[in-house]
Amino acid sequence: MTAPVIVSLIPEKLMRPKMLEGLRALGDVLFEPDPLSGFQSERAAEARILVGAHNMQVKKPLLDRFPELEMTADYGVGFDGYELAEFARRGIALSNTPDVLSRDVADFGFALLLSLTRRTAEADAFVRAGRWPNEDFGLGRRIFGKRIGIAGLGRIGSVLAQRAAAFEMEVGYTARHEKPVPYKRFADMKSLAEWADFLVVVIPGSPETHHLVNAEVLDALGPQGMLVNIARGALVDTEALIKALREGRIAGAALDVFEHEPHVETELLGMKNVVLAPHIASGTFETRDDMADLLLENVRAFLEGKPLVTRVPGSYTE
Ligand code: 8YV
């Protein structure tokens, strides 16, 4: 049997070596980071398998470029960039990499929260600028004893809640269904924000969750409240957020994800009460390698005619 053509939308220089080796053992790997603008290899159109990630729009126009496609493996948990109805219609299987990244993403949520409350990025800049001998840095805020509102008590949200308990915080959450947990459930984002000192957003991106954090939610969070977003930029109405930060209607925000990433609104760059990161919550060597392993397991299962290990719900299944 001829080796299957595997097209990676992820550029070669960004791929973990173990993932590249693993894929090469399974097929002929071609790198086509921008297939809508034309193929670099003529064989790309023969692809049976596509490898993608969170920042790629794998929708009808892109799928049209790959008429032989049977499977797509996403290097991440969120699949908001994939048009599931098209996958189902064309009979293309889709896998993702849940669970293996939950702990690191939750930890990064706390890294951002602590960076915001204890002002670590500002403190670092203060010392490096030689200001310490002549100036007082000022104070931060504690997190223990405070209320953390976790919007979305799914896989990552549940780990966040465990971490929060270790920090001696009170936990509240929103979720579609009541969970068997000792935390307080809120009916919607606004009532969670009203209750919380810190609102951490960790729900999947989708048309339904677009701008769920709007001006009303930010006002409910209030002038002492802080927002952390480790999910998707589009969950937050960025214009409303910038206005609320500028007017002191919330105290601060820590963001790993942005509506138009990798572009970040210029006004955010100049604000002191924000902490910014370039979408790196799952970005540790260990987790990215675990994600690579899971992605490879899925591709292997597909080639062996077995059920995918972590199939995206709603995508095609035999
Ligand atoms: C990316 C993410 O997967 O898992 C997700 O949904 O957004 C990230 O963990 C990661 O940046 C690799 O593409």
Coordinates of C-alpha atoms and ligand atoms in Angstrom, one line a residue:
M1 CA 0.0 0.0 0.0
T2 CA 1.3 3.5 -0.8
A3 CA 2.0 5.7 2.2
P4 CA -0.8 8.2 2.9
V5 CA -0.1 11.9 2.2
I6 CA -0.3 13.8 5.5
V7 CA -0.5 17.6 5.1
S8 CA 0.4 19.7 8.0
L9 CA -1.0 23.2 8.3
I10 CA 1.3 23.7 11.2
P11 CA 4.7 25.1 9.9
E12 CA 7.6 22.7 10.2
K13 CA 9.6 24.9 12.5
L14 CA 6.7 25.0 15.0
M15 CA 6.3 21.2 15.1
R16 CA 7.7 19.2 18.0
P17 CA 10.4 16.9 16.7
K18 CA 8.6 13.8 18.2
M19 CA 5.4 14.7 16.3
L20 CA 7.3 15.1 13.1
E21 CA 9.1 11.8 13.5
G22 CA 5.9 10.1 14.5
L23 CA 4.0 11.4 11.5
R24 CA 6.9 10.5 9.1
A25 CA 6.6 7.0 10.3
L26 CA 3.0 6.9 9.3
G27 CA 3.0 8.7 5.9
D28 CA 4.5 11.3 3.6
V29 CA 4.4 14.5 5.5
L30 CA 4.0 17.7 3.5
F31 CA 4.0 21.2 5.0
E32 CA 1.4 23.5 3.6
P33 CA 0.8 26.3 6.1
D34 CA -1.3 28.4 3.6
P35 CA -3.1 26.0 1.2
L36 CA -5.7 28.6 0.2
S37 CA -2.9 30.6 -1.5
G38 CA -1.7 27.6 -3.4
F39 CA 0.2 24.4 -2.8
Q40 CA 4.0 24.1 -2.4
S41 CA 3.8 20.4 -3.3
E42 CA 1.7 19.1 -6.2
R43 CA 1.0 16.0 -4.1
A44 CA -0.8 18.1 -1.4
A45 CA -4.1 17.6 -3.1
E46 CA -3.8 13.8 -2.5
A47 CA -3.9 14.4 1.3
R48 CA -5.9 11.8 3.2
I49 CA -4.9 13.3 6.6
L50 CA -4.6 16.9 7.7
V51 CA -2.9 18.2 10.8
G52 CA -4.2 21.5 12.2
A53 CA -4.2 23.7 15.2
H54 CA -6.4 26.2 17.1
N55 CA -5.6 29.2 14.9
M56 CA -6.6 27.7 11.5
Q57 CA -9.9 28.1 9.8
V58 CA -10.6 24.6 8.5
K59 CA -13.9 25.4 6.8
K60 CA -15.4 24.7 3.4
P61 CA -13.0 26.7 1.2
L62 CA -10.0 25.0 2.7
L63 CA -11.6 21.5 2.7
D64 CA -12.4 22.0 -1.0
R65 CA -8.6 22.0 -1.6
F66 CA -8.4 18.4 -0.3
P67 CA -10.9 16.2 -2.1
E68 CA -9.3 13.0 -0.8
L69 CA -9.4 14.0 2.8
E70 CA -10.6 11.3 5.3
M71 CA -9.2 12.5 8.6
T72 CA -8.1 15.6 10.4
A73 CA -6.0 15.7 13.6
D74 CA -6.2 18.9 15.7
Y75 CA -3.2 19.8 17.8
G76 CA -5.2 21.2 20.7
V77 CA -8.5 20.9 22.6
G78 CA -10.6 23.7 21.1
F79 CA -12.1 23.0 17.7
D80 CA -13.8 26.3 17.1
G81 CA -11.9 26.8 13.8
Y82 CA -13.3 23.6 12.3
E83 CA -16.6 23.6 10.4
L84 CA -18.1 20.4 11.9
A85 CA -21.1 20.2 9.7
E86 CA -18.8 20.1 6.6
F87 CA -16.7 17.4 8.3
A88 CA -19.9 15.3 8.9
R89 CA -21.2 16.0 5.4
R90 CA -17.9 14.9 3.7
G91 CA -17.3 11.9 6.1
I92 CA -14.1 13.4 7.5
A93 CA -13.1 12.2 11.0
L94 CA -11.8 14.8 13.4
S95 CA -9.7 14.3 16.5
N96 CA -8.4 16.7 19.2
T97 CA -6.1 16.5 22.3
P98 CA -8.2 17.0 25.4
D99 CA -7.2 16.2 29.0
V100 CA -3.4 16.1 28.5
L101 CA -3.2 19.9 28.5
S102 CA -5.7 20.7 31.3
R103 CA -3.3 20.9 34.1
D104 CA -0.9 23.2 32.3
V105 CA -3.7 25.5 31.1
A106 CA -5.1 25.7 34.6
D107 CA -1.7 26.4 36.0
F108 CA -1.2 29.2 33.5
G109 CA -4.5 30.6 34.6
F110 CA -3.1 30.9 38.1
A111 CA 0.2 32.3 36.7
L112 CA -1.8 35.1 35.1
L113 CA -4.0 35.6 38.1
L114 CA -1.0 35.9 40.4
S115 CA 0.8 38.0 38.0
L116 CA -2.1 40.4 37.9
T117 CA -2.8 40.5 41.6
R118 CA 0.9 40.5 42.8
R119 CA 2.1 42.6 39.8
T120 CA 5.0 40.3 39.0
A121 CA 5.5 41.6 35.4
E122 CA 5.4 45.2 36.7
A123 CA 7.8 44.4 39.6
D124 CA 10.3 42.8 37.2
A125 CA 10.3 45.9 35.0
F126 CA 10.6 48.1 38.0
V127 CA 13.7 46.4 39.3
R128 CA 15.3 46.1 35.9
A129 CA 14.8 49.9 35.3
G130 CA 16.8 50.6 38.4
R131 CA 13.9 52.3 40.1
W132 CA 14.0 50.3 43.4
P133 CA 16.6 52.5 45.3
N134 CA 14.5 55.7 44.8
E135 CA 10.9 54.6 44.6
D136 CA 8.3 52.6 46.5
F137 CA 6.8 49.8 44.3
G138 CA 3.5 49.8 46.2
L139 CA 1.2 46.9 47.1
G140 CA -0.6 44.1 45.4
R141 CA -3.7 42.1 46.3
R142 CA -4.0 38.7 48.0
I143 CA -5.9 35.8 46.4
F144 CA -6.4 33.5 49.4
G145 CA -9.8 33.9 50.9
K146 CA -11.1 35.5 47.8
R147 CA -13.9 34.3 45.4
I148 CA -12.9 32.9 42.1
G149 CA -15.7 32.6 39.5
I150 CA -14.9 29.9 37.0
A151 CA -17.0 30.3 33.8
G152 CA -17.1 26.7 32.5
L153 CA -16.4 23.9 34.9
G154 CA -15.3 21.4 32.2
R155 CA -12.0 19.6 32.1
I156 CA -9.8 22.7 32.5
G157 CA -12.3 24.4 34.8
S158 CA -12.3 21.5 37.2
V159 CA -8.5 21.5 37.5
L160 CA -8.7 25.3 38.1
A161 CA -11.1 24.7 40.9
Q162 CA -8.8 22.1 42.6
R163 CA -5.9 24.6 42.3
A164 CA -8.2 27.3 43.7
A165 CA -9.1 25.1 46.7
A166 CA -5.3 24.7 47.5
F167 CA -5.0 28.5 47.4
E168 CA -7.8 28.6 50.0
M169 CA -10.2 30.4 47.7
E170 CA -14.0 30.2 47.5
V171 CA -15.1 28.7 44.2
G172 CA -18.2 29.5 42.2
Y173 CA -18.9 28.3 38.6
T174 CA -21.2 28.3 35.6
A175 CA -21.9 25.1 33.7
R176 CA -24.7 23.8 31.5
H177 CA -25.5 21.2 34.1
E178 CA -25.1 21.0 37.9
K179 CA -22.0 19.0 38.9
P180 CA -21.4 16.8 41.9
V181 CA -18.9 19.3 43.4
P182 CA -18.9 21.3 46.6
Y183 CA -18.9 24.7 44.7
K184 CA -21.6 27.2 44.2
R185 CA -23.3 27.1 40.8
F186 CA -24.5 30.3 39.2
A187 CA -27.2 30.5 36.5
D188 CA -25.3 32.8 34.2
M189 CA -22.1 34.7 33.6
K190 CA -23.5 38.0 35.0
S191 CA -24.5 36.5 38.4
L192 CA -21.2 34.7 38.6
A193 CA -19.3 38.0 37.9
E194 CA -21.4 39.8 40.5
W195 CA -20.4 37.2 43.2
A196 CA -16.7 36.8 42.2
D197 CA -13.6 38.8 42.9
F198 CA -11.9 37.2 40.0
L199 CA -13.7 35.9 36.9
V200 CA -11.8 33.2 34.9
V201 CA -13.2 32.3 31.5
V202 CA -12.6 28.8 30.3
I203 CA -15.4 27.9 28.0
P204 CA -15.1 26.8 24.4
G205 CA -15.3 29.3 21.6
S206 CA -18.4 29.1 19.4
P207 CA -21.0 31.4 17.8
E208 CA -23.1 30.9 21.0
T209 CA -20.3 32.0 23.4
H210 CA -19.2 35.0 21.3
H211 CA -18.8 38.1 23.5
L212 CA -20.4 36.4 26.5
V213 CA -18.2 38.7 28.6
N214 CA -19.8 42.0 27.7
A215 CA -20.1 45.5 29.3
E216 CA -22.9 44.2 31.6
V217 CA -20.8 41.3 32.9
L218 CA -17.8 43.6 33.4
D219 CA -19.9 46.0 35.4
A220 CA -21.2 43.1 37.5
L221 CA -17.6 42.2 38.2
G222 CA -17.1 45.7 39.4
P223 CA -14.3 48.2 40.2
Q224 CA -12.4 45.7 42.4
G225 CA -12.9 42.8 40.1
M226 CA -10.4 41.2 37.7
L227 CA -10.8 39.1 34.6
V228 CA -8.6 36.2 33.3
N229 CA -9.2 34.8 29.9
I230 CA -7.4 31.5 29.0
A231 CA -10.0 30.2 26.5
R232 CA -10.7 32.2 23.4
G233 CA -10.4 35.9 22.6
A234 CA -13.9 36.1 21.1
L235 CA -15.5 35.2 24.4
V236 CA -14.8 38.7 25.5
D237 CA -16.0 41.9 23.9
T238 CA -12.6 43.5 23.7
E239 CA -13.9 47.1 23.0
A240 CA -16.1 46.8 26.1
L241 CA -13.2 45.5 28.1
I242 CA -10.8 48.3 27.1
K243 CA -13.5 50.8 28.0
A244 CA -14.1 49.2 31.4
L245 CA -10.4 49.1 32.1
R246 CA -9.9 52.7 31.0
E247 CA -12.8 53.9 33.1
G248 CA -11.8 51.9 36.2
R249 CA -15.0 49.9 36.1
I250 CA -13.0 46.8 36.6
A251 CA -9.6 46.6 38.3
G252 CA -7.6 44.6 35.8
A253 CA -7.4 41.8 33.2
A254 CA -5.0 39.1 32.3
L255 CA -5.3 37.7 28.8
D256 CA -3.6 34.8 27.1
V257 CA -6.0 34.9 24.1
F258 CA -7.2 37.8 21.9
E259 CA -10.0 38.4 19.4
H260 CA -7.6 39.2 16.6
E261 CA -4.5 37.3 17.7
P262 CA -1.6 37.5 17.1
H263 CA -2.6 41.2 16.9
V264 CA -3.3 42.8 20.2
E265 CA -5.3 46.0 20.5
T266 CA -2.8 48.9 20.8
E267 CA -4.7 50.4 23.8
L268 CA -4.2 47.2 25.8
L269 CA -0.4 47.4 25.3
G270 CA -0.2 50.8 27.1
M271 CA -2.3 49.7 30.1
K272 CA -0.7 49.1 33.5
N273 CA -3.6 47.0 34.9
V274 CA -3.3 44.3 32.3
V275 CA -1.1 41.3 31.9
L276 CA -0.7 39.9 28.4
A277 CA 0.6 36.6 27.0
P278 CA 0.9 35.2 23.5
H279 CA -1.6 32.2 23.7
I280 CA 0.8 29.9 25.6
A281 CA -1.3 28.3 28.3
S282 CA -0.6 24.8 27.0
G283 CA 2.9 25.7 26.0
T284 CA 5.3 23.5 28.0
F285 CA 7.7 21.0 26.5
E286 CA 6.0 18.2 28.4
T287 CA 2.4 19.0 27.5
R288 CA 3.1 19.8 23.9
D289 CA 4.8 16.3 23.7
D290 CA 1.8 14.7 25.4
M291 CA -0.4 16.4 22.8
A292 CA 1.8 15.1 20.1
D293 CA 1.5 11.6 21.4
L294 CA -2.3 11.8 21.6
L295 CA -2.5 13.2 18.1
L296 CA -0.3 10.4 16.8
E297 CA -2.4 7.8 18.6
N298 CA -5.4 9.2 16.8
V299 CA -3.8 9.1 13.4
R300 CA -2.5 5.6 14.0
A301 CA -6.0 4.4 15.1
F302 CA -7.5 6.0 12.0
L303 CA -5.0 4.3 9.6
E304 CA -5.7 0.9 11.4
G305 CA -9.4 1.3 10.9
K306 CA -10.0 1.6 14.6
P307 CA -12.2 4.3 16.4
L308 CA -10.4 7.5 17.1
V309 CA -9.1 7.8 20.6
T310 CA -10.4 11.3 21.2
R311 CA -12.9 12.0 18.4
V312 CA -14.4 15.5 18.4
P313 CA -18.1 15.2 19.3
G314 CA -20.3 16.1 16.4
S315 CA -17.7 15.2 13.8
Y316 CA -17.9 12.3 11.4
T317 CA -18.0 8.7 12.8
E318 CA -18.5 5.5 10.9
Ligands
8YV1 C1 -3.3 25.3 21.2 C2 -5.4 25.8 22.3 O1 -3.8 24.0 20.9 O2 -5.8 23.5 22.8 C3 -6.2 24.6 22.4 O3 -7.4 24.8 22.0 O4 -5.8 26.9 22.1 C4 -3.9 25.7 22.5 O5 -3.6 24.7 23.5 C5 -1.9 25.3 21.1 O6 -1.5 26.6 21.0 C6 -1.3 24.5 20.0 O7 -1.9 24.8 18.8

